[in-house]
Coordinates of C-alpha atoms and ligand atoms in Angstrom, one line a residue:
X30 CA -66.6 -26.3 87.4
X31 CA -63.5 -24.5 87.1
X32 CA -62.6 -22.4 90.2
X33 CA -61.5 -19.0 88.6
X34 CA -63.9 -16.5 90.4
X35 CA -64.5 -13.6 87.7
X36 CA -66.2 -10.4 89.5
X37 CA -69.5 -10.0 88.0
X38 CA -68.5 -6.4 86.2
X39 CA -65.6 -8.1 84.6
X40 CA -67.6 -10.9 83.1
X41 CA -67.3 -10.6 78.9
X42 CA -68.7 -13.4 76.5
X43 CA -68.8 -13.4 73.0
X44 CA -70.9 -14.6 70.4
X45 CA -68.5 -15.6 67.5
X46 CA -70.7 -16.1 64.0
X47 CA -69.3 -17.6 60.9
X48 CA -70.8 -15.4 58.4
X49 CA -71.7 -17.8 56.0
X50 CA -75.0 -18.1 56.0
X51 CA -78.4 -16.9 57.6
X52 CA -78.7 -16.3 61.5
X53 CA -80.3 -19.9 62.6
X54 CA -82.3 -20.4 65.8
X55 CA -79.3 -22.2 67.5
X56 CA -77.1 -19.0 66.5
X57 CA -79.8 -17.3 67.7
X58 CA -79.9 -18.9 71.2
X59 CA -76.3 -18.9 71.2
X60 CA -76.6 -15.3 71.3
X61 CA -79.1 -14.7 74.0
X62 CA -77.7 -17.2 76.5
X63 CA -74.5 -14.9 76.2
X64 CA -76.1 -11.8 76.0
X65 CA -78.4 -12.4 78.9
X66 CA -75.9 -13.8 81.1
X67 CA -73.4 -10.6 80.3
X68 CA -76.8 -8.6 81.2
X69 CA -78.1 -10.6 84.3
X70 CA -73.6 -10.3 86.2
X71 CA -73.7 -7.0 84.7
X72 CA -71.1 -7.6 82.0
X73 CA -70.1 -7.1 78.2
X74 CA -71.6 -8.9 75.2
X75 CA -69.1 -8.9 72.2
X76 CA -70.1 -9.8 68.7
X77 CA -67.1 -11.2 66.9
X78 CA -66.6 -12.2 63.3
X79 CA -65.3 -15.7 62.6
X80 CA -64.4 -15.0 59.1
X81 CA -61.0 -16.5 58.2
X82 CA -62.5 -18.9 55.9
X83 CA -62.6 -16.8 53.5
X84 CA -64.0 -18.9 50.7
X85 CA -67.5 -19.4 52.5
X86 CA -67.7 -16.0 54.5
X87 CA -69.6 -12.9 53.1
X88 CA -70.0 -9.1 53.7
X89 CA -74.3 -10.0 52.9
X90 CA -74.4 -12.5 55.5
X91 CA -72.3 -10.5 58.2
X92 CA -75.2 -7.9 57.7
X93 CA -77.8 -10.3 57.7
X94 CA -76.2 -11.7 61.0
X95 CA -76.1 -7.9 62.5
X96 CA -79.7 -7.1 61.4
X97 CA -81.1 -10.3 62.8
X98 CA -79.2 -9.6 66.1
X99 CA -80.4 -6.3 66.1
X100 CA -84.2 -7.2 65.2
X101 CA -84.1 -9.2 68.8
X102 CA -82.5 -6.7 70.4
X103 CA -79.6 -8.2 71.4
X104 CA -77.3 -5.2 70.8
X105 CA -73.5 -6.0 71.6
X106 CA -71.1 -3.6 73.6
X107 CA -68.3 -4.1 71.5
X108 CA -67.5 -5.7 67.9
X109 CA -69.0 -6.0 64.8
X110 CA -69.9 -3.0 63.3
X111 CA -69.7 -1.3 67.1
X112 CA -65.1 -1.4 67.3
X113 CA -64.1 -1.7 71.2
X114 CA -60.8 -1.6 73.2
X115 CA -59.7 -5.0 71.1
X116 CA -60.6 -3.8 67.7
X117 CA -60.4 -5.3 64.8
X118 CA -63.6 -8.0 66.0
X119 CA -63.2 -9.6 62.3
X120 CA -60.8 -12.1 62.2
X121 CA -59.9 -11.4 58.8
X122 CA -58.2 -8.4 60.0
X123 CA -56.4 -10.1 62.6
X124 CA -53.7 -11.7 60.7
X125 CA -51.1 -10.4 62.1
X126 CA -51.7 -11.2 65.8
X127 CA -52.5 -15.1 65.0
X128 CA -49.5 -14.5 62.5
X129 CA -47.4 -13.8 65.6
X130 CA -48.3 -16.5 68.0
X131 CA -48.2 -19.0 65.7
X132 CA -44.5 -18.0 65.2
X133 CA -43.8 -18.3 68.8
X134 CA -45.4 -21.6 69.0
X135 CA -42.8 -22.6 65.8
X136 CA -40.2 -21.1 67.9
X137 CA -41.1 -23.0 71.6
X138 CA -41.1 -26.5 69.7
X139 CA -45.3 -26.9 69.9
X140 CA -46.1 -26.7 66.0
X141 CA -44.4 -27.7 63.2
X142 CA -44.5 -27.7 59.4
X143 CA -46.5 -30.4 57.6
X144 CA -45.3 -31.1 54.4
X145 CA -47.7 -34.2 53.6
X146 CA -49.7 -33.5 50.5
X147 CA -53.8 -34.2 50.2
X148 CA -53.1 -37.8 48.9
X149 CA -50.6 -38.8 51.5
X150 CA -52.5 -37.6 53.9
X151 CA -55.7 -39.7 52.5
X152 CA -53.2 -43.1 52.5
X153 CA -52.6 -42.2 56.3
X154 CA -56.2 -42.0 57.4
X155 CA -56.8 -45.2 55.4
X156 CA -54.1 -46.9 57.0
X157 CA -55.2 -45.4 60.5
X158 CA -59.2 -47.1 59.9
X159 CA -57.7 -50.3 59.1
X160 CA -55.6 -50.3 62.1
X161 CA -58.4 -49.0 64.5
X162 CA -56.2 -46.1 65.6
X163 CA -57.8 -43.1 67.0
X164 CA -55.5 -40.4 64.9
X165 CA -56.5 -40.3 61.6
X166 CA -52.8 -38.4 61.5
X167 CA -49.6 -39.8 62.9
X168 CA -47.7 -36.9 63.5
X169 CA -45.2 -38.1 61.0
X170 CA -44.0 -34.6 60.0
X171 CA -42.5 -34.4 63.7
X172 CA -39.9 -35.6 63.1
X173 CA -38.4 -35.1 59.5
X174 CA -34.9 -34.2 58.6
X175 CA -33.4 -31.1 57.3
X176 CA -32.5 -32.9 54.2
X177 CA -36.2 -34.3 53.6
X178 CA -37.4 -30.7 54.7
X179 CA -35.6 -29.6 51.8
X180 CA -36.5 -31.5 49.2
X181 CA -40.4 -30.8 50.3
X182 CA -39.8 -27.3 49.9
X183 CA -37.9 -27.4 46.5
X184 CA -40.6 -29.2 44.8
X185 CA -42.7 -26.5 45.5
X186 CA -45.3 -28.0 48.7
X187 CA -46.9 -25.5 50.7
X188 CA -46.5 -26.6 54.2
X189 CA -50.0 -26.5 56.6
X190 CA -48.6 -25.9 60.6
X191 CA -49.6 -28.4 63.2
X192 CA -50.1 -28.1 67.3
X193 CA -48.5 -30.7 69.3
X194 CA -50.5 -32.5 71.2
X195 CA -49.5 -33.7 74.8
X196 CA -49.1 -37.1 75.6
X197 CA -51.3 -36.4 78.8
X198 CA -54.8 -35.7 79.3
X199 CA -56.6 -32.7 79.0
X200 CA -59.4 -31.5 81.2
X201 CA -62.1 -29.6 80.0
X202 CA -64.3 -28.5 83.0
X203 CA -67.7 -27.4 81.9
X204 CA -70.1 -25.1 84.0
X205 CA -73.0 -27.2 82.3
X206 CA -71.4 -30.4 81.3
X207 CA -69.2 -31.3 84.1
X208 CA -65.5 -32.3 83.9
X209 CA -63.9 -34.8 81.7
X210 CA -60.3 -35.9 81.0
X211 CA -60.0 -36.6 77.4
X212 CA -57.5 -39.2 76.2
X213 CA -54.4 -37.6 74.0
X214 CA -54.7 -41.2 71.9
X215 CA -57.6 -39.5 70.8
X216 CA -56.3 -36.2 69.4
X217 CA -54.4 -36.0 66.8
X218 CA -51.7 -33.0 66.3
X219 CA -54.3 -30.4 64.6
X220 CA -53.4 -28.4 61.5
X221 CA -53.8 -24.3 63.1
X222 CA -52.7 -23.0 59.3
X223 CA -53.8 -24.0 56.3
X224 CA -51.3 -24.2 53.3
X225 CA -52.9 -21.1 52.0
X226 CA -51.4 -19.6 55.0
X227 CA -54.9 -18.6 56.7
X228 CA -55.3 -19.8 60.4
X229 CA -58.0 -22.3 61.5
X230 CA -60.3 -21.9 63.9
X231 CA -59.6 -23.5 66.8
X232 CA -55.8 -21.0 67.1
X233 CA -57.8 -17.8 66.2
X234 CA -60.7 -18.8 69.0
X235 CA -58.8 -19.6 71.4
X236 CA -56.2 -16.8 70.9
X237 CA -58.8 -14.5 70.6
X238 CA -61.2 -15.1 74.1
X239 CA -57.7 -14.5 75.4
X240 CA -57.0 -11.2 73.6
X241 CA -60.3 -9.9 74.1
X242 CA -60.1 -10.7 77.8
X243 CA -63.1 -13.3 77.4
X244 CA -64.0 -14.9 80.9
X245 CA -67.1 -17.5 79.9
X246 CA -67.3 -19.5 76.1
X247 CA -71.0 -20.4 76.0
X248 CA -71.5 -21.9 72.7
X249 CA -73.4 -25.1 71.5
X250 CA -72.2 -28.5 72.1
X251 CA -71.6 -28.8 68.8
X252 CA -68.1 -27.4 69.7
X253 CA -67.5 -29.9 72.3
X254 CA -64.7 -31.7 70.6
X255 CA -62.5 -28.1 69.5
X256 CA -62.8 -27.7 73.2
X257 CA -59.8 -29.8 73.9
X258 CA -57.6 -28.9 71.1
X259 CA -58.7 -25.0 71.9
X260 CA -57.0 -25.9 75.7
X261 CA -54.4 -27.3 74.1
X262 CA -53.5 -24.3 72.3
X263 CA -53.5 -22.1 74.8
X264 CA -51.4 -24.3 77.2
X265 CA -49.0 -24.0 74.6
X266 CA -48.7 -20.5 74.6
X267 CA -49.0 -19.4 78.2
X268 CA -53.0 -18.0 77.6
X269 CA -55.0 -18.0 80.3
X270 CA -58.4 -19.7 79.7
X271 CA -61.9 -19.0 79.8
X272 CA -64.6 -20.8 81.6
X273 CA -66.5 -23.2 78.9
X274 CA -70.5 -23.8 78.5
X275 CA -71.7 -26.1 76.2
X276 CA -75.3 -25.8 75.8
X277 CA -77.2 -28.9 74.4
X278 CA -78.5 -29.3 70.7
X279 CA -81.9 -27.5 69.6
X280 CA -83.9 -30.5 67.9
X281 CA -86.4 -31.0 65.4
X282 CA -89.5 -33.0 66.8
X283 CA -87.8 -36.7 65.0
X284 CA -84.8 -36.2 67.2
X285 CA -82.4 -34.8 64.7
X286 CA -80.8 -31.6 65.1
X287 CA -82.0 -28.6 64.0
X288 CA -79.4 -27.4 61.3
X289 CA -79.7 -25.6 58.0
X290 CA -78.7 -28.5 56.1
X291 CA -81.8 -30.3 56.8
X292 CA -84.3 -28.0 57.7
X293 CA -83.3 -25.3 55.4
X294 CA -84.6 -21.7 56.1
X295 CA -87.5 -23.0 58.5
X296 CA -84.2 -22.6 60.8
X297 CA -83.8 -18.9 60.0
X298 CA -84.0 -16.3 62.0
X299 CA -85.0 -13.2 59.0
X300 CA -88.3 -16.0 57.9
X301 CA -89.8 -15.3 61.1
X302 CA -89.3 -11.8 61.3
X303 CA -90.7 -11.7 57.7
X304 CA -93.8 -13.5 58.5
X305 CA -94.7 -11.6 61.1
X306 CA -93.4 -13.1 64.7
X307 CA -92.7 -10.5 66.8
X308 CA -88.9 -10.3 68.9
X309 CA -90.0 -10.6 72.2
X310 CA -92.2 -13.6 71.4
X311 CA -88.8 -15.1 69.4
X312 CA -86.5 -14.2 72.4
X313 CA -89.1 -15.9 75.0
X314 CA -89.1 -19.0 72.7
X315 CA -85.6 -19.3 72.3
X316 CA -84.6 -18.5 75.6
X317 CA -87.1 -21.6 77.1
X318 CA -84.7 -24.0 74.2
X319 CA -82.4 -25.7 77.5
X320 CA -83.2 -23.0 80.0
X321 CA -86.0 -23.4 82.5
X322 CA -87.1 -21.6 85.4
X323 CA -89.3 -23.9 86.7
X324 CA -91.4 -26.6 85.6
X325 CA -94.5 -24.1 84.8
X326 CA -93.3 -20.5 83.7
X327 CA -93.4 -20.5 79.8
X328 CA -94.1 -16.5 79.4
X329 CA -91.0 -14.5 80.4
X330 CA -90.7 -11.0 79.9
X331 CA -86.9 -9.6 78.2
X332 CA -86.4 -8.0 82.0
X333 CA -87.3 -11.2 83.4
X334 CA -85.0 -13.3 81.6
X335 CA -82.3 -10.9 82.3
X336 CA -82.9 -11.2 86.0
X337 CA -83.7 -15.2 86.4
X338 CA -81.7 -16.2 83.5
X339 CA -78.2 -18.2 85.0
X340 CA -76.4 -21.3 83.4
X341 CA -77.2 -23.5 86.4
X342 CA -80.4 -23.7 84.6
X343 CA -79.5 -24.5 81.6
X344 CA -79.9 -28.5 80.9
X345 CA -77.6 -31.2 79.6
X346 CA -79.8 -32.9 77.1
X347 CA -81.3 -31.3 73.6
X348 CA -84.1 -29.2 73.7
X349 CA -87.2 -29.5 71.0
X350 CA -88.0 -26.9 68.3
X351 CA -91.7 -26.7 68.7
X352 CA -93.4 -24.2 66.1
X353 CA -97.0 -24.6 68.0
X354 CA -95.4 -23.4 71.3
X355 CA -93.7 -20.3 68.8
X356 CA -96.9 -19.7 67.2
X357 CA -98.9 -19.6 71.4
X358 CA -96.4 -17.4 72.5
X359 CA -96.4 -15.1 69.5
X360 CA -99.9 -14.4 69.4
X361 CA -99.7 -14.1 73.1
X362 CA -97.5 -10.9 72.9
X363 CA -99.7 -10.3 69.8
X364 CA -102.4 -9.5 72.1
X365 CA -100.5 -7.8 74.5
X366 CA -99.9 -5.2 72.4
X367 CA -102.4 -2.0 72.4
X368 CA -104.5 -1.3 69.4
X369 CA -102.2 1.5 68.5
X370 CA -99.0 -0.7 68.5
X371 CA -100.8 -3.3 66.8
X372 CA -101.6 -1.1 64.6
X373 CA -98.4 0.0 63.9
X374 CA -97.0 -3.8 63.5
X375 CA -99.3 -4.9 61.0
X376 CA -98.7 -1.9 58.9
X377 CA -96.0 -2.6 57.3
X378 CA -97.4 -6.0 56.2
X379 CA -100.2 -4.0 54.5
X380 CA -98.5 -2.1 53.1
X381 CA -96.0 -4.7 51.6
X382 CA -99.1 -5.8 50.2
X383 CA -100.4 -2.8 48.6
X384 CA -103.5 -2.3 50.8
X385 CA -102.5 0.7 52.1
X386 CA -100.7 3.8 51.7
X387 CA -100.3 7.1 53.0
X388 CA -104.0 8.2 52.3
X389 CA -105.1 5.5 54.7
X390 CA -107.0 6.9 57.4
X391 CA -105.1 5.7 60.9
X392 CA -108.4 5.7 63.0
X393 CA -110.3 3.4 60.3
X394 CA -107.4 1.1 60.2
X395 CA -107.1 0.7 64.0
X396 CA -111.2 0.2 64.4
X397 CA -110.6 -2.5 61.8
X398 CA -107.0 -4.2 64.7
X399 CA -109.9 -3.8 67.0
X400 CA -112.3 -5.5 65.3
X401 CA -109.9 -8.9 64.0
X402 CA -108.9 -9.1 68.2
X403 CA -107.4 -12.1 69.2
X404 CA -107.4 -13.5 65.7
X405 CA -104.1 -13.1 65.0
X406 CA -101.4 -15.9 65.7
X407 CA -98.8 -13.4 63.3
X408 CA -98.7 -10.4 62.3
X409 CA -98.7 -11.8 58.7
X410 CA -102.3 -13.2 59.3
X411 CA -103.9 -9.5 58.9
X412 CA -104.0 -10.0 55.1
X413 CA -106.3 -13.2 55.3
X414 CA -108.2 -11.5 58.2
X415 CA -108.8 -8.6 56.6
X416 CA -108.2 -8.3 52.6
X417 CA -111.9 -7.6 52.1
X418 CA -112.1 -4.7 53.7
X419 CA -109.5 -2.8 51.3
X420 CA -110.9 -4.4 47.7
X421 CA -114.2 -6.4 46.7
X422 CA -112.0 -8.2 44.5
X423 CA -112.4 -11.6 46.8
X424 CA -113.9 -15.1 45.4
X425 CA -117.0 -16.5 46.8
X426 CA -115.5 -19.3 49.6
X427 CA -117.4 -22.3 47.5
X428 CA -118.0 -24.4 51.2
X429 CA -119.4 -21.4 52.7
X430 CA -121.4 -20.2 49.6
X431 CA -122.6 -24.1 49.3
X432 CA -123.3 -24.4 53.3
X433 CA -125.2 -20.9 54.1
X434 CA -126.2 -19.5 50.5
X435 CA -127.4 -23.0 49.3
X436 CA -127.0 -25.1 46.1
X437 CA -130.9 -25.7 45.0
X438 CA -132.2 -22.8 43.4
X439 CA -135.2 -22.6 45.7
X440 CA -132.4 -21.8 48.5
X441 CA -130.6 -19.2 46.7
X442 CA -133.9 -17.8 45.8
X443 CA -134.7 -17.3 49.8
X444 CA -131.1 -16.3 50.1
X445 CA -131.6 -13.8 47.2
X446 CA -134.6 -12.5 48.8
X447 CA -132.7 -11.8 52.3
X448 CA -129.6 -10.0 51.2
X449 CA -132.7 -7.6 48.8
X450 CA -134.6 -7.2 51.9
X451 CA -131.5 -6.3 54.1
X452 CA -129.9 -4.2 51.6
X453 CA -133.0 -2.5 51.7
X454 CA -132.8 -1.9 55.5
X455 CA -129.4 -0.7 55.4
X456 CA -130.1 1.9 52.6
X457 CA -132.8 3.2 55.0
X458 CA -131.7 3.3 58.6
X459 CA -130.9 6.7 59.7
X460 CA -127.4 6.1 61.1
X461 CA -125.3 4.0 60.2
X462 CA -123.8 2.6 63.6
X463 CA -123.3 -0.6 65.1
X464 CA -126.3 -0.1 67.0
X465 CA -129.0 1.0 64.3
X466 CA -127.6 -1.5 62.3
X467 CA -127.7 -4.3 64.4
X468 CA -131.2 -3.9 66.0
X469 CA -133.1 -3.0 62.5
X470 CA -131.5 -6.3 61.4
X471 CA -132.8 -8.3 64.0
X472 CA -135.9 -7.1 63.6
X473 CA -136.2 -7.7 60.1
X474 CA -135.2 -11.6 60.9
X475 CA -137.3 -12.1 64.3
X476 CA -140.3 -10.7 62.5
X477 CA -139.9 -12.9 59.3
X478 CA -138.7 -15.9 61.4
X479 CA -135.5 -15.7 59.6
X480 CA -132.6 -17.4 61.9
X481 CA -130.6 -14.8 62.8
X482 CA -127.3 -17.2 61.8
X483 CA -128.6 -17.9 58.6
X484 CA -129.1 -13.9 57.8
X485 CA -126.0 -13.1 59.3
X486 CA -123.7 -15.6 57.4
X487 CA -125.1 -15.1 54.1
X488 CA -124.4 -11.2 54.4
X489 CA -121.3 -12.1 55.7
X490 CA -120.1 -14.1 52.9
X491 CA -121.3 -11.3 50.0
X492 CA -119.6 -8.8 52.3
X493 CA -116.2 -10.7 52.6
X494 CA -116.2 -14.1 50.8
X495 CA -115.7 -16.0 53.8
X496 CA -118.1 -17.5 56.6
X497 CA -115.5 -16.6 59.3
X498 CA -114.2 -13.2 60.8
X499 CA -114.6 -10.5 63.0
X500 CA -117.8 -9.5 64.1
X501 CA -120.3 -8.6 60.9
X502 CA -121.6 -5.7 62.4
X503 CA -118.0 -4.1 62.8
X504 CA -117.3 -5.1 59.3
X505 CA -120.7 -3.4 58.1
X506 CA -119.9 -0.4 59.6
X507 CA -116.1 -0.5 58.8
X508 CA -117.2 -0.8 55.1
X509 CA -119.5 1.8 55.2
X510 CA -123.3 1.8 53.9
X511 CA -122.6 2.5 49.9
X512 CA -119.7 -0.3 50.1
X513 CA -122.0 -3.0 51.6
X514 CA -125.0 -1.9 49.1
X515 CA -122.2 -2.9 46.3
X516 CA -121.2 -6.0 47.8
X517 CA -125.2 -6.9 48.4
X518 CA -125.9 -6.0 45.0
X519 CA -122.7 -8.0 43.7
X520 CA -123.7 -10.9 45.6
X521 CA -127.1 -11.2 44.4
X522 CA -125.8 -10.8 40.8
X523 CA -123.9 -13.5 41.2
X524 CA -126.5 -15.6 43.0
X525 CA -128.4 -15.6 39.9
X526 CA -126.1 -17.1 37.7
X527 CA -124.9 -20.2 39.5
Ligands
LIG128 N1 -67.6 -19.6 64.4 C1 -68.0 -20.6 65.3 C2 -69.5 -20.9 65.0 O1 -70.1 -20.1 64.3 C3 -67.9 -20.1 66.7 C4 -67.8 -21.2 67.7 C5 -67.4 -20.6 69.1 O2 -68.3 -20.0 69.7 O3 -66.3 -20.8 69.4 O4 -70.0 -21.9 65.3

């Protein structure tokens, strides 16, 4: 570990998106490991925009990135669409500054022009595999004369810049990953601008932890290799560096990492909010993918992470994306929530849906969270658990229908005869409330010797299509006594033409 002692109020970390894409789970954890460590010493989180490839980067995903972000709460101090003391935070404003050290690295002999066009540069990287060498580049533009320089520049090439690498090793000490010396035979001098003029990512990153006054880089491993070249840099030009974290890989349940190239958008951020996970079950989940408490704490609280969250808990090998233990942990801060707030969640689901609108009535809609309970493992789910109640416009369930309504017609005769007797009952008891209801049912079936299953499930299916659901008395009531008549009626009709 590196022995620069950083006051806890002075730590700062960044998160650093590309914006080229969605906000992925690793992004994601990325973002909380740096946000709760700014949180836990007491620190700043800044959001910065890697956007100097300017091909692949776009304004839609920078605001996908920033709503995603903001739908997990992870609010930054400074940067992105929040400015700060080292504002501009995208680097595509930032020209100039990169534009200025790169001039001084020019100047102090540690870069130099590369004239080598794309299919000189392929015949040295061939020739480099065939020898074995480490450098897929020899560093060939080094050296070249004034004269050669010359001609380059007459016929018109556009020169890329290179870093100098040193001939001796470079340490990267890693609060997670340890120390290691990394072999200069192994890096290669590293183009920091591109012919277009843009600079590359390793010179802005590493230029820019050091403008912005960055004390910790906690970023995924897949970075591990820049790390060197980024140290290399700012040796170079006198910066002082950060402290580096490399946190292991998020994997898929084969082994292979999680990435948007092969798992698409089941790695995105938005699909979850759009299908009804809820923040704090998202932030709990990520936050267990390479950190651990203990061996046995799985539920953490945001407050709780923010006070036991430290990087001496955060493991060295790859963690393992596991959509049952995101599904246990959402419906577990499903149920956590009150009727009223559940309430609240679902509704915009329904109303995505069309199912409800401003008419709704707000008490009927939360007896109707009450009744589904525990049955929810996303918000998403409310449709399935309770379409029925907003529209008769439902399909028999042909397994149930088969199983508790029968297939000879003898059966569906009986059946028949049940749902007319209890449609009966339920036209005549006085009130309609779970407790009239319920008893004057029971003692229709205990004095006909009608199994109270049987009675139950076949009203259940002609009042919701399904055999499974919240409690049939809730739904009877819920639906009210001319709605259930209806669907008895409907039922029955339909009885006696299959
Ligand atoms: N733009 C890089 C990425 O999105 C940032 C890496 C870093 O944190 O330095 O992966």
């Amino acid at each position: 570990m590196s022995d620069t002692v950083v006051p806890n109020d002075k730590i700062r970390v960044r998160m650093a998106p590309s914006p080229t894409g969605f906000l992925h789970i690793g992004g994601a954890r990325t973002a909380l490991f740096n946000w709760l460590f700014a949180k836990h010493h007491n620190g700043q989180f800044i959001l910065r925009i890697d956007d100097t490839d300017i091909a692949r980067s776009t304004d839609e995903s920078m605001h996908e990135i920033y709503t995603a972000l903001k739908w997990l709460g992870l609010e930054w101090d400074e940067g992105g669409d929040k400015g700060g003391p080292y504002a501009p935070y995208l680097q595509s404003e930032r020209k100039s500054i990169y534009d200025k050290y790169v001039k001084q690295l020019l100047e102090n002999g540690n870069a130099y022009y590369c004239y080598c066009s794309t299919e000189e540069l392929e015949a040295i990287r061939k020739e480099a595999r065939s020898n074995k060498s480490t450098r897929s580049y020899d560093g060939r533009c080094r050296h070249i004369s004034s004269e050669t320089k010359e001609r380059y520049v007459s016929e018109g090439r556009k020169p890329t810049v290179r870093i100098k690498m040193p001939d001796k090793p470079i340490r990267v000490d890693d609060i997670i990953l340890g120390s290691r010396n990394i072999d200069p035979a192994t890096l290669e001098d590293e183009v920091i601008v591109r012919s277009n003029g843009m600079p590359n990512y390793n010179l802005t990153s590493i230029i820019d932890d050091a403008e912005m006054q960055i004390t910790h880089v906690i970023r995924g491993t897949e970075h591990l290799n820049n790390t060197p070249k980024q140290i290399a840099i700012a040796n170079a030009l006198g910066l002082h560096l950060p402290q580096f974290a490399h946190i292991p890989l998020v994997l898929d349940d084969s082994g292979r990492k999680l990435s948007k190239r092969h798992h698409g958008d089941l790695v995105a951020v938005n699909r979850y909010r759009e299908q009804g996970y809820l923040p704090e079950a998202m932030l709990n989940f990520v936050a267990r993918l390479g950190w651990s408490y203990d061996d046995k704490q799985e539920i953490f609280s945001v407050a709780e992470l923010i006070e036991k969250f430290d990087l001496d808990r955060v493991g060295k090998s790859g963690s393992v994306f596991d959509i049952k233990k995101l599904e246990w942990l959402n419906a577990h801060y499903i149920n956590e929530l009150d009727v009223s707030a559940r309430t609240d969640a679902v509704m915009p689901f329904w109303e995505q849906e069309g199912l409800v609108d401003s008419s709704t009535k707000r008490d009927w809609l939360e007896k109707i969270v009450e009744a589904v309970g525990e049955r929810l493992t996303t918000l998403q789910d409310i449709i399935l658990q309770t379409r029925y109640f907003f529209s008769d416009d439902f399909e028999y369930e042909s397994k149930a229908v088969k199983k508790w309504w029968g297939s000879s017609d003898e059966k569906k005769e009986k059946t028949c005869e049940i749902l007319t007797n209890l449609g009966q009952i339920l036209q005549e008891v006085t009130e309609f409330d779970i407790e009239t209801v319920e008893s004057a049912i029971w003692r229709y079936t205990d004095e006909n010797d009608i199994k109270r299953v049987a009675a139950m499930q076949a009203m259940r299916i002609a009042l919701t299509g399904t055999s499974f659901g919240p409690s049939l008395f809730d739904i009877v009531v819920l639906l009210g006594r001319d709605e259930v008549l209806k669907r008895i009626q409907r039922a029955i009709a339909y009885l006696n033409v299959i």
